[in-house]
mmCIF file of C-alpha atoms in Angstrom:
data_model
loop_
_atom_site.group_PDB
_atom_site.id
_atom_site.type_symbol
_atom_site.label_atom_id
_atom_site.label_comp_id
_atom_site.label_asym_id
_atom_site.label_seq_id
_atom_site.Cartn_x
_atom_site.Cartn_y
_atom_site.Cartn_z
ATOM 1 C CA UNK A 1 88.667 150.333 18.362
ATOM 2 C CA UNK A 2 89.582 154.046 18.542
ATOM 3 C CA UNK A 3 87.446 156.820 17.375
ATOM 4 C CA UNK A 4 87.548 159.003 14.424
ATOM 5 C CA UNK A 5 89.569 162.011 14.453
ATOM 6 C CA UNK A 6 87.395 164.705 16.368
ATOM 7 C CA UNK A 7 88.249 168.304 13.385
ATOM 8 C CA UNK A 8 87.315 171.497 13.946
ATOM 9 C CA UNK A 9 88.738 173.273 10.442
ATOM 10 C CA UNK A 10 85.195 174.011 9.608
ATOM 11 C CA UNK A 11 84.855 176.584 12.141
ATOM 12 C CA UNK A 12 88.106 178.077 10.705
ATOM 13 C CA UNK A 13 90.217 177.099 13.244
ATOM 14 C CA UNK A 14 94.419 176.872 13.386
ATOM 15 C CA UNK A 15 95.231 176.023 15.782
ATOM 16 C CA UNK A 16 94.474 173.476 19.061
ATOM 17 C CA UNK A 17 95.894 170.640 22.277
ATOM 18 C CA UNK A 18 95.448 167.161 21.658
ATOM 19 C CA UNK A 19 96.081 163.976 22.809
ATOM 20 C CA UNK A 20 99.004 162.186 20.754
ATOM 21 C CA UNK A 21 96.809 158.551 19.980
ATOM 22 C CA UNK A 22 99.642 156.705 17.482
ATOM 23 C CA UNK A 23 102.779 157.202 16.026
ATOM 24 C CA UNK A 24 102.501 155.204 12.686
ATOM 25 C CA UNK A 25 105.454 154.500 10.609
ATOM 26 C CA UNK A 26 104.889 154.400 6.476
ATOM 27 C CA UNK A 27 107.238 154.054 3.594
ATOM 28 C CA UNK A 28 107.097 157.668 3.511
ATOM 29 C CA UNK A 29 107.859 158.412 6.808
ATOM 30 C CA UNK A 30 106.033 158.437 10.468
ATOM 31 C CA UNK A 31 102.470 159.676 10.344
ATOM 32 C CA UNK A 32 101.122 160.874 13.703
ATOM 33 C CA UNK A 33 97.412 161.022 14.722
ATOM 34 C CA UNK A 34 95.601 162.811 17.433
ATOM 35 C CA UNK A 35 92.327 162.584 19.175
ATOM 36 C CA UNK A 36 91.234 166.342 17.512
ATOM 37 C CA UNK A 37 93.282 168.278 15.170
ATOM 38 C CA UNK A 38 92.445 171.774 13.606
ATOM 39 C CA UNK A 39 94.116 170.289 10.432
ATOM 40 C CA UNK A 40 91.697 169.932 7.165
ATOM 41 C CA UNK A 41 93.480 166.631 5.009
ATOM 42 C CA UNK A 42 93.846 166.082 1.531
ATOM 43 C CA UNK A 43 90.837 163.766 0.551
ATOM 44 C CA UNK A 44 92.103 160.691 -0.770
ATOM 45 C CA UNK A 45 89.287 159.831 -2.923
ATOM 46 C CA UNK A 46 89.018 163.553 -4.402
ATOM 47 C CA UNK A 47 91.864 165.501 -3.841
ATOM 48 C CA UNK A 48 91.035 168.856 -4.988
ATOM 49 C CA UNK A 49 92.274 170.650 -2.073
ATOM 50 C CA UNK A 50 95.697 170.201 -0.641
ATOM 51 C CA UNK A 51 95.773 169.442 3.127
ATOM 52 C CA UNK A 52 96.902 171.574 5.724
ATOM 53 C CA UNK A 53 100.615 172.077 6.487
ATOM 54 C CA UNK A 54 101.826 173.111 9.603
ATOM 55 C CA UNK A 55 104.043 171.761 13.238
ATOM 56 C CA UNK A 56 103.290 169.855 16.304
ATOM 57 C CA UNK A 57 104.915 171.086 19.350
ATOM 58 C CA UNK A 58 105.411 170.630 22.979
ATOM 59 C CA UNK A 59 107.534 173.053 25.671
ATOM 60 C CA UNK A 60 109.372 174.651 23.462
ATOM 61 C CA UNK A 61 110.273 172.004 20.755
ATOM 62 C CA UNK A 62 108.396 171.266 17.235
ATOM 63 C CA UNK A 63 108.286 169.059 14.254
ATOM 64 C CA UNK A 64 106.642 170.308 11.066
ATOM 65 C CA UNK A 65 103.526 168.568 9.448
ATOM 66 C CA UNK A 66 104.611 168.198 5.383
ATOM 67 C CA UNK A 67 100.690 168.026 4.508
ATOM 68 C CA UNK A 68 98.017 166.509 6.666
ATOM 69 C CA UNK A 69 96.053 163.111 5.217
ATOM 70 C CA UNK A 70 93.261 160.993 5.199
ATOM 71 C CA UNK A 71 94.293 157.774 7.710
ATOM 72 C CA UNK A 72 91.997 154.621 8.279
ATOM 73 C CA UNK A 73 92.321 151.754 10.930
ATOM 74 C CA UNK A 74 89.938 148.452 9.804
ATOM 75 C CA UNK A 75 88.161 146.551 12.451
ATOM 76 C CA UNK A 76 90.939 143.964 11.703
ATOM 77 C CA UNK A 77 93.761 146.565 13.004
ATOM 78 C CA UNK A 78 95.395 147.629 9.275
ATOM 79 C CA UNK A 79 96.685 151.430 9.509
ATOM 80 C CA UNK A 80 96.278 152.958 5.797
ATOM 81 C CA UNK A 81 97.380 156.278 5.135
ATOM 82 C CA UNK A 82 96.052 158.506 1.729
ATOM 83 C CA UNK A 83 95.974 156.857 -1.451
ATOM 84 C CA UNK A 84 96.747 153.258 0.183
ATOM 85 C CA UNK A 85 93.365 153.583 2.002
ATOM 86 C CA UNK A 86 91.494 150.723 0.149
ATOM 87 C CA UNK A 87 88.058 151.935 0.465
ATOM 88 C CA UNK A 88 85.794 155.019 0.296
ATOM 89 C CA UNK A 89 85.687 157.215 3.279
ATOM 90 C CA UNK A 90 82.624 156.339 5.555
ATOM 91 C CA UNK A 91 82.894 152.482 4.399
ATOM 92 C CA UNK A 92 81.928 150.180 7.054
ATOM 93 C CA UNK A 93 84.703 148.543 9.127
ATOM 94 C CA UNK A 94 87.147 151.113 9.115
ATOM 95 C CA UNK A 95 87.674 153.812 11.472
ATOM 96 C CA UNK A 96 88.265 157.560 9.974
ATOM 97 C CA UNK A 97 91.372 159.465 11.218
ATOM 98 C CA UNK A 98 93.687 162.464 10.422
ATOM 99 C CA UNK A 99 96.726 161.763 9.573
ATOM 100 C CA UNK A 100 99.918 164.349 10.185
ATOM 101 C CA UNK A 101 102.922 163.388 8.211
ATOM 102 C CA UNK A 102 105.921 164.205 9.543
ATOM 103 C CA UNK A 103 109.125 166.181 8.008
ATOM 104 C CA UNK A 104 112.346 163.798 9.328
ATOM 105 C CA UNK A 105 112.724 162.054 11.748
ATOM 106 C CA UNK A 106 110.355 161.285 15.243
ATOM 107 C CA UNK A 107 111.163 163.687 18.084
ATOM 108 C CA UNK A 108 111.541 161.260 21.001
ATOM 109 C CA UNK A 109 108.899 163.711 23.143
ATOM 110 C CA UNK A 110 105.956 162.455 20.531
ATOM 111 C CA UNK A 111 104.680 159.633 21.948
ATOM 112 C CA UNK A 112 101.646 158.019 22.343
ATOM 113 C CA UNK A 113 99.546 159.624 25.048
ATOM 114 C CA UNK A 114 101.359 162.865 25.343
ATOM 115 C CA UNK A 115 99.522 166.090 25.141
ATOM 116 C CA UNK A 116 100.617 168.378 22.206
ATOM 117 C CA UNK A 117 99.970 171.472 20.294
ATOM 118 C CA UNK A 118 98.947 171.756 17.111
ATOM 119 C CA UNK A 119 99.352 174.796 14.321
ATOM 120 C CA UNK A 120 98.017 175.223 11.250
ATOM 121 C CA UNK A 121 100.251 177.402 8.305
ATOM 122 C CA UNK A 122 97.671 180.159 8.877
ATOM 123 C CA UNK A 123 98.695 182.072 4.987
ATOM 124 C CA UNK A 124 98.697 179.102 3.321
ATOM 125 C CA UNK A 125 95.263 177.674 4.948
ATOM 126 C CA UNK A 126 93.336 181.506 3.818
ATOM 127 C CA UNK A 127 94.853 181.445 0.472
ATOM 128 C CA UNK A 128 93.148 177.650 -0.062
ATOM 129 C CA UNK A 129 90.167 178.648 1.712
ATOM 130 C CA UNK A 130 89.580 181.603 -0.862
ATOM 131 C CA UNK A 131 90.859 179.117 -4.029
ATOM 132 C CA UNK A 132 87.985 177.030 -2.587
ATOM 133 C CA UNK A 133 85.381 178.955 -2.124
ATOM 134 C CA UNK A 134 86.187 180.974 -5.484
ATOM 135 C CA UNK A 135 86.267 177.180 -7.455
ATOM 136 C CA UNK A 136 82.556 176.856 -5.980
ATOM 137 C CA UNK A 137 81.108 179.967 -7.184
ATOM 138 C CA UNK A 138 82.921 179.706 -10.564
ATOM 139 C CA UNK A 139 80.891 176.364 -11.539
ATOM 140 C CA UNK A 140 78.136 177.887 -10.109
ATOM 141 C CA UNK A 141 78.485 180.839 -12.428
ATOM 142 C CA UNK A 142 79.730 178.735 -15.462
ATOM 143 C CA UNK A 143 75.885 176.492 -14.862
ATOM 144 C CA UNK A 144 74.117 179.726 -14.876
ATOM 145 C CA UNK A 145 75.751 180.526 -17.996
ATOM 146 C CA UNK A 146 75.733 177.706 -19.917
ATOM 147 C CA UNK A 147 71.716 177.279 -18.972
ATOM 148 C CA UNK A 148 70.723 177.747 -21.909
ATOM 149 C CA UNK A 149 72.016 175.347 -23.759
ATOM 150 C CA UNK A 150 70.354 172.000 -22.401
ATOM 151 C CA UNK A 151 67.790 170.391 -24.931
ATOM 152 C CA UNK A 152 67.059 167.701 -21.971
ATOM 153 C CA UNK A 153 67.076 167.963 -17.976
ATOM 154 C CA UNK A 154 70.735 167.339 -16.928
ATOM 155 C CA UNK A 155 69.452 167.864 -12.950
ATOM 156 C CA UNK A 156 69.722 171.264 -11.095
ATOM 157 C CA UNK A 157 72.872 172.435 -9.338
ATOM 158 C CA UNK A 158 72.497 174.483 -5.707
ATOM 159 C CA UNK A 159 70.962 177.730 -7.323
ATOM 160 C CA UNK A 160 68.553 175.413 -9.651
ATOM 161 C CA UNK A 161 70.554 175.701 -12.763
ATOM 162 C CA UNK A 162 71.112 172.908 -15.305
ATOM 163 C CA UNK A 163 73.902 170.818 -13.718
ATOM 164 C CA UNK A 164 76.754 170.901 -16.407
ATOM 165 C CA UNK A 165 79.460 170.556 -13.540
ATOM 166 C CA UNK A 166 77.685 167.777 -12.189
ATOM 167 C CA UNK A 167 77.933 165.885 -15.905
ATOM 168 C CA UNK A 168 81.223 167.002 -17.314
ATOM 169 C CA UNK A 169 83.563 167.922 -14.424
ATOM 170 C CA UNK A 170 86.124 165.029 -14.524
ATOM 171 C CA UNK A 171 89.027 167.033 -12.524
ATOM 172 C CA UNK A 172 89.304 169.854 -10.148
ATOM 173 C CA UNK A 173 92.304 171.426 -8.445
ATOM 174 C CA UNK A 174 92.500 174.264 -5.840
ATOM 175 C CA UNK A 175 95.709 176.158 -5.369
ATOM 176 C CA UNK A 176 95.843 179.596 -3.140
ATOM 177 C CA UNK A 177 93.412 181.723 -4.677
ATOM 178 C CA UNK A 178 92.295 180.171 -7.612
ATOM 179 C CA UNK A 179 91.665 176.827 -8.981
ATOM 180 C CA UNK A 180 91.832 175.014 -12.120
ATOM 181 C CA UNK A 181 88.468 172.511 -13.552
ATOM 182 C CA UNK A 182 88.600 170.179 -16.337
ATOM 183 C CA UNK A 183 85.294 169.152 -18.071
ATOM 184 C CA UNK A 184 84.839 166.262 -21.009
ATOM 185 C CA UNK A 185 82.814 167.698 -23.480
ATOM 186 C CA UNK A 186 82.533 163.813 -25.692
ATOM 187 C CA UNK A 187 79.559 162.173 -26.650
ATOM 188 C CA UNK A 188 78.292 161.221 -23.338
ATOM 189 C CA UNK A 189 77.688 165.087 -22.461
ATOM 190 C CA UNK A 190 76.024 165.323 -26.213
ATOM 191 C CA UNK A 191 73.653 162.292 -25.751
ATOM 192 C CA UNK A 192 72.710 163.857 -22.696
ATOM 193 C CA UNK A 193 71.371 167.291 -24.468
ATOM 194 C CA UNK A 194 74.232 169.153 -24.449
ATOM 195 C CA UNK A 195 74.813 171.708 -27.167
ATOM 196 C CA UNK A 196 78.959 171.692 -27.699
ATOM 197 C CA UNK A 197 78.797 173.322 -31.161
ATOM 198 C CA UNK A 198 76.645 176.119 -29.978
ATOM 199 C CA UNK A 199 78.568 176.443 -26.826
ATOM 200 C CA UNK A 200 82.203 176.406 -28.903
ATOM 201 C CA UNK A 201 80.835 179.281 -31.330
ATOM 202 C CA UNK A 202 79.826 181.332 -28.164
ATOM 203 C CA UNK A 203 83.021 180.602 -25.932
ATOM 204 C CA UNK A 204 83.589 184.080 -25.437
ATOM 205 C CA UNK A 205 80.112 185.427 -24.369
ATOM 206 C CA UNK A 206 79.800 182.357 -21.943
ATOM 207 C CA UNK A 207 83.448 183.844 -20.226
ATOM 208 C CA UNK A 208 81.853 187.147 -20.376
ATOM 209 C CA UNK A 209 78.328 186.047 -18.559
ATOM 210 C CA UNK A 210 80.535 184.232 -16.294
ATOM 211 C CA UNK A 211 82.770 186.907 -14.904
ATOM 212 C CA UNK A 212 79.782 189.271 -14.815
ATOM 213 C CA UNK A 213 78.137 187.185 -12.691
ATOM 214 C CA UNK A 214 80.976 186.870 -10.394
ATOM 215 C CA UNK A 215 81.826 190.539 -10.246
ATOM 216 C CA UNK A 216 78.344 190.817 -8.681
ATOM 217 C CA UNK A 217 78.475 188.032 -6.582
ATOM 218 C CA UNK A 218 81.761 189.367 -4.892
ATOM 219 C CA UNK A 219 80.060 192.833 -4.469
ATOM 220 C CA UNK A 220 77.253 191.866 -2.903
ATOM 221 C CA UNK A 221 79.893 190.550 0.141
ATOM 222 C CA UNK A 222 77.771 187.299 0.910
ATOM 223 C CA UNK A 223 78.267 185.107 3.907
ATOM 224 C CA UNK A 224 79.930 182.060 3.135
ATOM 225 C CA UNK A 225 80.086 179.072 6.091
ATOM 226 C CA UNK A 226 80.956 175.568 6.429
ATOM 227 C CA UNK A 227 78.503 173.403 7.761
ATOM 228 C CA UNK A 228 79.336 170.212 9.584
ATOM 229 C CA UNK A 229 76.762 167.547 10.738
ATOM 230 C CA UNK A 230 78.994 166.325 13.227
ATOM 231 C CA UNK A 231 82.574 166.589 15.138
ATOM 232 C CA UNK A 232 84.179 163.853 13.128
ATOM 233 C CA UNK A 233 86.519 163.910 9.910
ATOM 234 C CA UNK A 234 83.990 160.840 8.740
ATOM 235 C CA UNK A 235 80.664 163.407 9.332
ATOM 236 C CA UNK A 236 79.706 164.861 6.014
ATOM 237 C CA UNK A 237 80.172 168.954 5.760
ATOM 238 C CA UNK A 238 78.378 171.313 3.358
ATOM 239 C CA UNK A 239 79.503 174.701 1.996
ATOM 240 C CA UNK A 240 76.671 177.461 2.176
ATOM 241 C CA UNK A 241 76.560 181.035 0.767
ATOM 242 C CA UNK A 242 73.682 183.270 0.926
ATOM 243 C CA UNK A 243 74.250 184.929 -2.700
ATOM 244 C CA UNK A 244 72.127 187.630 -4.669
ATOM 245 C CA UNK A 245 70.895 184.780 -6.998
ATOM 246 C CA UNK A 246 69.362 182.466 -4.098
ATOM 247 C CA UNK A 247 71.151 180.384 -1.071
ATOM 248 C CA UNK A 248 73.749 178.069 -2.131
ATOM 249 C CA UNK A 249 74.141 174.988 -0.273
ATOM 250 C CA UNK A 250 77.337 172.366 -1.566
ATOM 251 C CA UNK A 251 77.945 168.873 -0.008
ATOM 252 C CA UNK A 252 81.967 169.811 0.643
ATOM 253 C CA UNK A 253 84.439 168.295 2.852
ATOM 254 C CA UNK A 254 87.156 171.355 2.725
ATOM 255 C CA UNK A 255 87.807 174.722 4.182
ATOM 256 C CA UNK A 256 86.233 178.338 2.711
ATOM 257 C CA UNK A 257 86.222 182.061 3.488
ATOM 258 C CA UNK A 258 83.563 183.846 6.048
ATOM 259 C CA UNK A 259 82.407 186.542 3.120
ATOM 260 C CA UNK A 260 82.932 187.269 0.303
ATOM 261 C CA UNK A 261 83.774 190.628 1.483
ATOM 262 C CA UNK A 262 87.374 188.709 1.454
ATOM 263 C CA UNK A 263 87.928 189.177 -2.515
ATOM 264 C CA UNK A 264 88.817 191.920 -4.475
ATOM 265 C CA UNK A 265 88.090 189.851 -7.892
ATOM 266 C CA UNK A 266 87.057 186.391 -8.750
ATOM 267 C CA UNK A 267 87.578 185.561 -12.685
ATOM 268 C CA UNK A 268 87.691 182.581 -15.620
ATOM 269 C CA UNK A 269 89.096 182.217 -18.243
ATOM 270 C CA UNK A 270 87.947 179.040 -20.524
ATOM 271 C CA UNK A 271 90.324 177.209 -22.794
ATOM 272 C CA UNK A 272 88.949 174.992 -25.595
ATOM 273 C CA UNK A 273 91.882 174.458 -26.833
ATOM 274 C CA UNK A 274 91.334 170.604 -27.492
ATOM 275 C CA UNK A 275 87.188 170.514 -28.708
ATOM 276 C CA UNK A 276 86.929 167.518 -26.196
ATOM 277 C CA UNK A 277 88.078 169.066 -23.225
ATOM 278 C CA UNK A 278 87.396 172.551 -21.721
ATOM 279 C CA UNK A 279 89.822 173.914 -19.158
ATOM 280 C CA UNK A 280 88.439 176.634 -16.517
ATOM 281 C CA UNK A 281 91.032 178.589 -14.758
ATOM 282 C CA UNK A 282 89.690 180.435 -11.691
ATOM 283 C CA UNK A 283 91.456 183.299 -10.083
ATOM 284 C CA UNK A 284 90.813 184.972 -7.196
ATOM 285 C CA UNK A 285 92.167 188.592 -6.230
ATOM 286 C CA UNK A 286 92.669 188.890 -1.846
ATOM 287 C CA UNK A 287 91.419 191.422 -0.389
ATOM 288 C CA UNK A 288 94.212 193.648 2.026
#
């Protein structure tokens, strides 16, 4: 059986040598996986952060990565590849890999068992790595602000808030410095002691408390790591950031900043638009 894919994203890195282990053809084209990849892939169970772009090279020549994957062998020998991947990662009998699809056609250099190098898009990786980190602290923010609110115990988030993104997120998307969360405010949410009238009537105050928060949250320039438990893609990873408001620690499989120092801004907006559904829009301002 071969091993899982050995990452080392969560250290920040871009780039690395490996050894070439298969050269998998898919209806979508040839997927290549390595023994250790600086990659970070699209999660196939919850994709809320795009995977790592980039090339594969050797003396001279390269072929470009279109977005790196989630790949799985089973103990019976099927290759799966992203959404195809029957099971949840971790599930027995399967063996967890990275997956690096390819743009065109298979250079006849990348075969099995040759030693390549491997490069990450370094702009695009930061600008996910802020969207990211600025997602986390958002729904940490929007808890804090919505605390209030709670006639029974939902369950606490990281900073020991009332969990309302644990209950109501149903959708989250990270783009380069910023993200976008969906939460279902229906009857569930109410039944569980959520006030939505209350919170509807004071949509703009909640925004308000929320961007406050942030503002001082990005000034105080907290450290912000990724913390894995092991080497492997399989071994769970957890976000930490030492903020003003107590250490925040987030079970999270993808890639974040060093500090905070590394924002000018972070800011929501929140659309209730449809009474069902709120929409928070996260946006995150670089710092030069």
């Amino acid at each position: 059986m071969p091993s899982s894919t050995v990452v080392s994203f969560a250290g920040g890195d871009v780039s690395g040598s490996s050894t070439v282990t298969r050269v998998e053809p898919t209806a979508a084209g040839a997927v290549v996986v390595v023994d250790a990849t600086p990659f970070h892939p699209v999660d196939h169970t919850w994709p809320d952060q795009p995977g790592d772009s980039g090339e594969i090279a050797l003396d001279g020549s390269a072929v470009r990565v279109s977005e790196a994957v989630m790949a799985a062998v089973s103990d019976d020998g099927e290759f799966a590849v992203g959404s195809d991947i029957p099971v949840k990662r971790g599930a027995e009998g399967w063996t967890w890999l990275v997956g690096h699809p390819l743009e065109g056609e298979v250079p006849s250099w990348l075969v099995q068992g040759v030693r390549v190098e491997l490069s990450v898009d370094s702009p695009r990786r930061a600008g996910l790595s802020r969207g990211h980190t600025a997602c986390h602290l958002a729904s940490l923010a929007l808890d804090l602000a919505l605390a209030d609110l709670w006639r029974k115990d939902p369950g606490t988030d990281a900073l020991g808030a009332p969990d309302f993104e644990d209950k109501a997120n149903q959708s989250s998307r990270i783009h380069a410095d910023g993200a976008v969360d969906e939460y279902r405010l229906g009857k569930s949410l109410r039944r569980a002691g959520f006030d939505t009238e209350t919170f509807a009537s004071t949509l703009a105050d909640r925004e308000s408390s929320i961007n406050e928060r942030l503002a001082g949250w990005v000034a105080s320039g907290a450290t912000s790591r990724v913390v894995p438990e092991g080497p492997t893609i399989v071994d769970r990873r957890s976000w930490h950031c030492e903020l003003p408001d107590g250490t925040a620690e987030i079970l999270c499989g993808g890639t974040h900043v060093a500090s905070l120092a590394e924002f000018v801004s972070i800011s929501v907006t929140l659309d209730l638009s449809d009474p069902q559904l709120l929409v928070m829009t996260t946006r995150a301002v670089p710092a030069s």
